[in-house]
Coordinates of C-alpha atoms and ligand atoms in Angstrom, one line a residue:
X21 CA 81.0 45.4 170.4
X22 CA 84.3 44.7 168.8
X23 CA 85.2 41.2 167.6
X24 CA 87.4 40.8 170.9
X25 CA 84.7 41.5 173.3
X26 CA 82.6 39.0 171.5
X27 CA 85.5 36.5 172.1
X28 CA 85.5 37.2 175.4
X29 CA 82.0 37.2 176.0
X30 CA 81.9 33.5 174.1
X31 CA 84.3 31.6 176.8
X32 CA 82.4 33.6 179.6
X33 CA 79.5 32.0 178.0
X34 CA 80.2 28.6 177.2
X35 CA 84.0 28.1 178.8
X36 CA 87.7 27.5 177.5
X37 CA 88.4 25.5 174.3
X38 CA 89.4 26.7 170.5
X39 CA 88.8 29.5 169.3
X40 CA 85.0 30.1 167.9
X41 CA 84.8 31.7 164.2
X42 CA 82.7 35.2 163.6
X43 CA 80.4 35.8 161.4
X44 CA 78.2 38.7 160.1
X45 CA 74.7 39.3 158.1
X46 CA 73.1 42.4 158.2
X47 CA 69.4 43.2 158.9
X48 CA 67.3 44.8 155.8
X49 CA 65.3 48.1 154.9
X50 CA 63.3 47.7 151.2
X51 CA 62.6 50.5 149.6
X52 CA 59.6 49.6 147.9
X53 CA 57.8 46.5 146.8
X54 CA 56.0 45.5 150.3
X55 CA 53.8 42.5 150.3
X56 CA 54.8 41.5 146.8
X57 CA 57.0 38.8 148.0
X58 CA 54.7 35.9 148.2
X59 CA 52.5 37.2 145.3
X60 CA 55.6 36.6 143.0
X61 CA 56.0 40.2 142.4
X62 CA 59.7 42.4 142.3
X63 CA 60.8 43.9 145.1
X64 CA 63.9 46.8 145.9
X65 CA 65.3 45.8 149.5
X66 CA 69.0 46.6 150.8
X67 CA 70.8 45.2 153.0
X68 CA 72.0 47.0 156.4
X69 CA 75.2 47.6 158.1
X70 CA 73.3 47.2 161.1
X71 CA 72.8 43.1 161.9
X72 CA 73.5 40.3 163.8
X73 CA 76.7 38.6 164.8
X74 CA 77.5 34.8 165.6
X75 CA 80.6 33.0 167.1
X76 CA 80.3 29.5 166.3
X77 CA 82.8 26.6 167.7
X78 CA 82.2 22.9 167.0
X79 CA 81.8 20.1 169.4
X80 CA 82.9 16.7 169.3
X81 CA 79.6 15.4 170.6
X82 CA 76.1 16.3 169.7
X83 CA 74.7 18.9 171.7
X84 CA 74.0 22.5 170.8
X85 CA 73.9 25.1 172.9
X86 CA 72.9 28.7 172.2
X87 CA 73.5 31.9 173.7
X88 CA 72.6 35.2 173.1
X89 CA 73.6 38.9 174.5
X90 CA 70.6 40.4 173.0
X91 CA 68.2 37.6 175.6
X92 CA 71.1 37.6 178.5
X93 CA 68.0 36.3 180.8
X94 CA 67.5 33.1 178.8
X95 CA 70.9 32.0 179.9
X96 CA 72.8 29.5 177.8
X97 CA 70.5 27.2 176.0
X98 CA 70.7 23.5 175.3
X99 CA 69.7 21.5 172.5
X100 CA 70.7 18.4 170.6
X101 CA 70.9 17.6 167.1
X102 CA 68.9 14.5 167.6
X103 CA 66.1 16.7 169.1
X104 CA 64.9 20.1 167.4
X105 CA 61.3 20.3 167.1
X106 CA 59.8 23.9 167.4
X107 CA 58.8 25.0 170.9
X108 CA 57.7 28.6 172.1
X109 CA 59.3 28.2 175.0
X110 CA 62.9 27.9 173.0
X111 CA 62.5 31.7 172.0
X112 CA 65.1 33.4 170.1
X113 CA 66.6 29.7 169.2
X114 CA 63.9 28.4 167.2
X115 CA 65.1 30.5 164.4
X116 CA 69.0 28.8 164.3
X117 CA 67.0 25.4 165.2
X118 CA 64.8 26.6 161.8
X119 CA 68.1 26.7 159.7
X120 CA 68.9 23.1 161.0
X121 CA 65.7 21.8 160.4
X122 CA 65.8 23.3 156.6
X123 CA 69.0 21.5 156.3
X124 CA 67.6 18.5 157.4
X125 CA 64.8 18.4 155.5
X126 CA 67.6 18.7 152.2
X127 CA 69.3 15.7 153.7
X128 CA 72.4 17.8 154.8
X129 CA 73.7 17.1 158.8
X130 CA 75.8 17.9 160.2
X131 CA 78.7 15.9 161.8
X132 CA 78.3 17.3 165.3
X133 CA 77.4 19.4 167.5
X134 CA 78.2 23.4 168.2
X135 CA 78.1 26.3 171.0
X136 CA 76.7 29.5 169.0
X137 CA 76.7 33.2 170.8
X138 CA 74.3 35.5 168.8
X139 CA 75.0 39.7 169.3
X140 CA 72.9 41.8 167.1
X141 CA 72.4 45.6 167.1
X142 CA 69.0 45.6 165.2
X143 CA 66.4 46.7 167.3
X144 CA 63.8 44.1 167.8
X145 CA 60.4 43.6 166.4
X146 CA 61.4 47.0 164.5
X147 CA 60.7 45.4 160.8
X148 CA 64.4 45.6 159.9
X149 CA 64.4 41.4 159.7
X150 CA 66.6 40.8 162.9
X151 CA 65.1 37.4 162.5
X152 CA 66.3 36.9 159.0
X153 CA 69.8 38.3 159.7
X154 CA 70.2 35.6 162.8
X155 CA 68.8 33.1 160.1
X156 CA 71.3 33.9 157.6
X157 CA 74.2 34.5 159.8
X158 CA 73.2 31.0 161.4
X159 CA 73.6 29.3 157.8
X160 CA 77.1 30.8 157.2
X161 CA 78.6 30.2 160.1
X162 CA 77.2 26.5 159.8
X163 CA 77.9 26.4 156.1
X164 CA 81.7 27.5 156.4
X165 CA 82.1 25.4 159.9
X166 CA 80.9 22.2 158.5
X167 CA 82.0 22.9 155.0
X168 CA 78.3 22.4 153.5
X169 CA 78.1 23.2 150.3
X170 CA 75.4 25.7 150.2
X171 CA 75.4 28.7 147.8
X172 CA 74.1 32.1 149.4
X173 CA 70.8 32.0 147.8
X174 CA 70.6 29.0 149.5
X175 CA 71.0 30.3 152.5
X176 CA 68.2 32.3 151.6
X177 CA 66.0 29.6 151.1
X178 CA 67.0 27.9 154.0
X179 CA 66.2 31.0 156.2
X180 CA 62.9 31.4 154.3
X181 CA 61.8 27.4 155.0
X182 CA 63.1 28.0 159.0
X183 CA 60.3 30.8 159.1
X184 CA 57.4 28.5 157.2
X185 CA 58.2 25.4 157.9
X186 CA 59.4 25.7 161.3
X187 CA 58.9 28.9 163.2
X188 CA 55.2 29.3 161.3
X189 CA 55.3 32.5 159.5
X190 CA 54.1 32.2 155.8
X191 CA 56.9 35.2 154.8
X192 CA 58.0 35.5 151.5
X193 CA 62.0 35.3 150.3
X194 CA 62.8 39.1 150.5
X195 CA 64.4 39.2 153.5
X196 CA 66.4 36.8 153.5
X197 CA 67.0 37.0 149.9
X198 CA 68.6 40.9 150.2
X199 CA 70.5 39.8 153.8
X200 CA 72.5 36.5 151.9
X201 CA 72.4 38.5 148.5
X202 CA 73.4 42.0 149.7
X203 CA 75.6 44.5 148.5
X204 CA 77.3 47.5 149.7
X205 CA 75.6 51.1 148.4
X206 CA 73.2 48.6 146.3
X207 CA 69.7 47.5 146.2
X208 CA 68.8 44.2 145.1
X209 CA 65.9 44.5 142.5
X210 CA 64.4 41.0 143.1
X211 CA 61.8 39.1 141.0
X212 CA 60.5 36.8 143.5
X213 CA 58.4 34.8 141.0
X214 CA 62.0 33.5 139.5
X215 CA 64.6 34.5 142.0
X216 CA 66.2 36.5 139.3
X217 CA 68.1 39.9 140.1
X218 CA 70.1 42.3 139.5
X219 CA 72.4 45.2 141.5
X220 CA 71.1 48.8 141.0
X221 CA 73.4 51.5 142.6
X222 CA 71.4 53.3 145.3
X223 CA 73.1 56.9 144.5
X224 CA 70.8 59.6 147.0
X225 CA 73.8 62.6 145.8
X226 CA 73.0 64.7 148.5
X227 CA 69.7 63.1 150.1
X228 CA 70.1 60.2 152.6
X229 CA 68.0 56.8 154.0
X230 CA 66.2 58.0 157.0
X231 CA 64.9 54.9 158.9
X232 CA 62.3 56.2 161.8
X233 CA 61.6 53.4 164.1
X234 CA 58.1 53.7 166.0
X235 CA 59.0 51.6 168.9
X236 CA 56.0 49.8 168.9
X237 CA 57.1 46.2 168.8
X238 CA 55.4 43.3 167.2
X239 CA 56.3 39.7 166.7
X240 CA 55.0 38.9 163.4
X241 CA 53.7 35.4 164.2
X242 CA 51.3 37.4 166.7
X243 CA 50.1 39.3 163.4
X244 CA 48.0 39.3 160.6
X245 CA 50.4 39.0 158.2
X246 CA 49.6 34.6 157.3
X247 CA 45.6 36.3 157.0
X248 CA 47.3 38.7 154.1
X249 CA 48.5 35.7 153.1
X250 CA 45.5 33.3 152.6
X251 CA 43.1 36.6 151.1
X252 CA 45.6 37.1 148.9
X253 CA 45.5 33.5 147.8
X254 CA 41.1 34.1 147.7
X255 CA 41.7 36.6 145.6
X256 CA 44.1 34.8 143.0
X257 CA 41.7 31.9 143.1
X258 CA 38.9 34.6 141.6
X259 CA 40.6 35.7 138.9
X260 CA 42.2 32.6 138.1
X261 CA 38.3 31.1 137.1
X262 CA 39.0 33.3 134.1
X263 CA 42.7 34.5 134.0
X264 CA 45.8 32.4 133.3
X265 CA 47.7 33.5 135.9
X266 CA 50.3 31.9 138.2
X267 CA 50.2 34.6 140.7
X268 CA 49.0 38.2 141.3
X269 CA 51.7 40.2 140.1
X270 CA 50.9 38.9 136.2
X271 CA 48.0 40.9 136.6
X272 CA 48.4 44.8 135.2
X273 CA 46.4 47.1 135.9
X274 CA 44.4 47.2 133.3
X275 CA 43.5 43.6 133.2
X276 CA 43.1 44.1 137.2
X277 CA 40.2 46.6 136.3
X278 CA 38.5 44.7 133.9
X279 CA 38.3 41.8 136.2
X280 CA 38.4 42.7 139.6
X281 CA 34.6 42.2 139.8
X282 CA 35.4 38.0 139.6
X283 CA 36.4 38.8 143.3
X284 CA 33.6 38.8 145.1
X285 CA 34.8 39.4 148.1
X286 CA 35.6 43.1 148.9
X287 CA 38.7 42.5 151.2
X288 CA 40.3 40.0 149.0
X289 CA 39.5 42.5 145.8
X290 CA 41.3 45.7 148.0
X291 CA 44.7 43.2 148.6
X292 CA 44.8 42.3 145.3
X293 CA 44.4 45.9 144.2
X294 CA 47.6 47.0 146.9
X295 CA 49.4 44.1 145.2
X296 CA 48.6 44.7 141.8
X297 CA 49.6 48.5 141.7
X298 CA 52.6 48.1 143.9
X299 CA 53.9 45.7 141.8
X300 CA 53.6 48.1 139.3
X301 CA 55.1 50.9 140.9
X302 CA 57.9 49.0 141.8
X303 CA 58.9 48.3 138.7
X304 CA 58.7 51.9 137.9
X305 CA 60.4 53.4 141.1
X306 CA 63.6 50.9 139.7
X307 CA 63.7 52.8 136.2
X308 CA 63.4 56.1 138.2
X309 CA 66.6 55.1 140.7
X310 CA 68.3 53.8 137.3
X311 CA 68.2 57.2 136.1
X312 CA 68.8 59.2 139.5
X313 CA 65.3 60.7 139.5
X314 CA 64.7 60.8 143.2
X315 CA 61.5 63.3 143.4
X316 CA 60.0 60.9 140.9
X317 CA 61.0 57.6 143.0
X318 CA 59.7 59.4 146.6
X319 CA 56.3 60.1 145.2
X320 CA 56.0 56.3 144.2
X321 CA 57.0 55.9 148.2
X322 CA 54.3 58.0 148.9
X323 CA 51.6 56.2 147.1
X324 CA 53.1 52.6 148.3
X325 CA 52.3 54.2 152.0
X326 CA 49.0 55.2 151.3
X327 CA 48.3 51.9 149.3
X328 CA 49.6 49.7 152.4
X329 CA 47.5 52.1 155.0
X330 CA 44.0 52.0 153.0
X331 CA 44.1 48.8 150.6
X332 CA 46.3 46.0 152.5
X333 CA 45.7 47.8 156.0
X334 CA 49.0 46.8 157.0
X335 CA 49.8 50.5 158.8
X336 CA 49.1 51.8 162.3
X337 CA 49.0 54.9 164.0
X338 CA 52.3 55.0 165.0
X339 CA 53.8 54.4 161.2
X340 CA 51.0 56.4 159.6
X341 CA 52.3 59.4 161.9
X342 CA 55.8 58.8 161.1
X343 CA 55.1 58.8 158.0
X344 CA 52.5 61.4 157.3
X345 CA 54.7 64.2 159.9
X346 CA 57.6 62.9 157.8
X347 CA 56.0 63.9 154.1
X348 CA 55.3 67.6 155.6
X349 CA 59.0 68.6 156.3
X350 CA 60.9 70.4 153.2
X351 CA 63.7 68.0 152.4
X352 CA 61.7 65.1 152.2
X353 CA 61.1 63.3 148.8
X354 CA 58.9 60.5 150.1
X355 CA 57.7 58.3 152.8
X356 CA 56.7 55.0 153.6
X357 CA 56.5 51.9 156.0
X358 CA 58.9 49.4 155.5
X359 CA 58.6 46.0 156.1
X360 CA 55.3 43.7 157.4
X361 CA 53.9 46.7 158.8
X362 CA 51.4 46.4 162.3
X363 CA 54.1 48.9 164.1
X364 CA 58.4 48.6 163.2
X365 CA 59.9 51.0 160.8
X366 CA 59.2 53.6 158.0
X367 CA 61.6 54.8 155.7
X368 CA 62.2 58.0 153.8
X369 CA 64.6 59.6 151.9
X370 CA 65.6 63.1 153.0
X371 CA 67.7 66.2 152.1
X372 CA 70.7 65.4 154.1
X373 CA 71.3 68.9 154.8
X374 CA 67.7 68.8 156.5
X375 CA 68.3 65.5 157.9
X376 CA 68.3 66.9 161.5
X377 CA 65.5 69.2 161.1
X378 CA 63.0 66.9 160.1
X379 CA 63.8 64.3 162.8
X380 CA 62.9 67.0 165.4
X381 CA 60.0 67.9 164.4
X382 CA 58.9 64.6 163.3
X383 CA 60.1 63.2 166.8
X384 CA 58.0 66.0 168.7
X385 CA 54.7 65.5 166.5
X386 CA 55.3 61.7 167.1
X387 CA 56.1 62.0 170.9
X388 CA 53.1 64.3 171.2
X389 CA 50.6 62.1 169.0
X390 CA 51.5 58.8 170.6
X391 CA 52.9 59.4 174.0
X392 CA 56.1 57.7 173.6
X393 CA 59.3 58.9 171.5
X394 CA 60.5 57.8 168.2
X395 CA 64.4 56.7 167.4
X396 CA 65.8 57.5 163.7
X397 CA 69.2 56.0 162.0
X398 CA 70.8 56.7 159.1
X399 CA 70.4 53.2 157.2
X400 CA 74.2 52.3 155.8
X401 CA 73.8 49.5 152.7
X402 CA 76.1 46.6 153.3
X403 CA 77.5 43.5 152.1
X404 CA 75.7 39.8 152.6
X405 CA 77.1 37.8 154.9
X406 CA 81.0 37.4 155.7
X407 CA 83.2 36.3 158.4
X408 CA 85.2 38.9 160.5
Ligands
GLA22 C1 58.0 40.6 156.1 C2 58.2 39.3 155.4 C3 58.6 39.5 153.9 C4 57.7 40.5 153.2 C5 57.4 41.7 154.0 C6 56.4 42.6 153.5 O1 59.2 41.3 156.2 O2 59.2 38.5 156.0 O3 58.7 38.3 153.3 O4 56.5 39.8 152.9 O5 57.1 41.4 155.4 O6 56.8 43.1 152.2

């Protein structure tokens, strides 16, 4: 949809009156670095072209009121700023009523009230963070209707405290981090223990980003991604009786192997091992981007997808076919899920001259293993928010 159809759509929604202001954020892929982002490790996300827009208009009273194209059935949906506790029932709008919330809770309100029409072309539940992109996109229209002054990695925060605080998932900052934060043809390499970061040019020469969606949806409140969580907390507790360590990604390897037997429990010691390595390999994967060595950097994809399926049992059926059909095709440097996991997306990157070849027969393998077909895009790397 073009920026005029949105308009349009907008006064069907909520009637005549000024014109509303349009903004954009993106939705996210991350390249490597999964389930490092609450154990203070680095992470190497981008930002999409694919995302979320908003229309926002301000009222001279208090009442808010939400619509979105994506949820047409939900019709347009009331609030007020006096009143926004979380409710299931509020669906889709508990994540704009987050980003209130997390402004509250830093003392900033606003003056009045607004009418907000949300259209986003990230397929849901697919692991690309269409909830982060509707949080972000919700904090700059806010921030730039109301003139709050709020930096972009507040925005991040804020996004990140609508999710814990308010919607109930224990996520870490990466997604809204590399959505507020984003840059066109980059990846933000992220150290999520400081927030520090830094731009590295995501140059494929004549490979591509191959996103292959399994269409399996998952809400990951429903999940048990807060369970990843809490053993990876267990298992920090262990090694802390011994170790000075803040968090998990301090840990190398080699001290990881010389003390992994302080966690007695088996689970908690596999998590911390995914986290430990991955962290690790992240780290490395960066240098090999730095330097353009892609064969290098899709092995290390590889071995983040095998770590996620057997260690931090994050993968399904569905991504561990995507991804395993995916690795067999000449053209293919590497392979892995992206994102939370429990069904969404994998990534790959991919010859681009191959590109079409490798869908096929990935889609037939998938659509013969599962029962239900796959979709692929071409991930685009965009810019953070702006307004259009
Ligand atoms: C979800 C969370 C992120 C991160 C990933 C896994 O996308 O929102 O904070 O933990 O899962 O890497």
């Amino acid at each position: 949809m073009n920026k005029q159809e949105l308009i349009i759509a907008f006064y069907t929604a909520f009637g005549p009156g000024e014109d509303p202001r349009c903004f954009f954020a993106g939705g996210r892929v991350n390249l490597i670095g999964e389930h490092v982002d609450y154990n203070g490790g680095h992470v190497l996300p981008c930002a999409l072209t694919m995302g979320t827009w908003g229309l926002l208009r301000r009222r001279a009273d208090r009442r808010l009121r939400f619509y979105s194209l994506n949820f047409p059935q939900a019709g347009v949906q009331e609030g007020s700023l006096d009143d926004f506790s979380y409710r299931k029932a509020q669906g889709w709008t508990n994540y704009p009523l987050g980003v209130l919330f997390a402004l509250k809770e830093r003392g900033i309100t606003l003056e009045g009230g607004f009418e907000l029409l949300i259209y986003g072309n990230i397929p849901n539940g697919a692991g690309l963070s269409s909830s982060a992109s509707l949080e972000v996109v919700t904090g700059a229209a806010v921030r730039e209707c109301f003139n709050l002054c709020v930096t972009d990695v507040d925005l991040a925060l804020l996004g990140q405290r609508a999710e814990n605080g308010f919607v109930g998932l224990n996520s870490g900052i990466m997604d809204q981090f590399s959505i507020a934060l984003g840059r066109k043809d980059r990846a933000v390499y992220l150290d999520t223990a400081t927030l520090a970061y830094e731009y590295v040019p995501v140059d494929l020469g004549d490979c591509l980003l191959l996103v292959m969606n399994t269409c399996k949806r998952r809400t990951l409140a429903d999940s048990k991604y807060n369970q990843r969580r809490s053993e990876c907390e267990g298992a920090l507790a262990a090694l802390q009786q011994k170790l000075p360590i803040e968090n998990l990604a301090q840990v190398s390897p080699e001290v990881f192997e010389q003390n992994k037997a302080l966690i007695t429990d088996e689970v908690q010691r596999q998590r911390a091992k995914h986290v430990v390595y991955e962290c690790e390999r992240t780290v490395r994967a960066c240098a090999c981007l730095r330097r353009g060595e892609l064969n290098a950097f899709g092995q290390l994809m590889n071995e983040s997808h095998a770590s996620l399926r057997d260690l931090y049992e994050v993968s399904c059926k569905e991504l561990n076919t995507l991804v395993e059909e995916a690795q067999k095709q000449p053209g293919v440097l590497g392979a892995r899920m992206t994102g939370a996991g429990f069904g969404g997306c994998a990534v790959a990157i991919v010859k681009a001259d191959q590109a079409q070849k490798v869908m096929d027969a990935v889609g037939r393998a998938y659509e013969a293993a599962i029962g239900h077909p796959c979709a692929f895009y071409t991930a685009t790397i965009g810019d953070g928010p702006k307004e259009i």
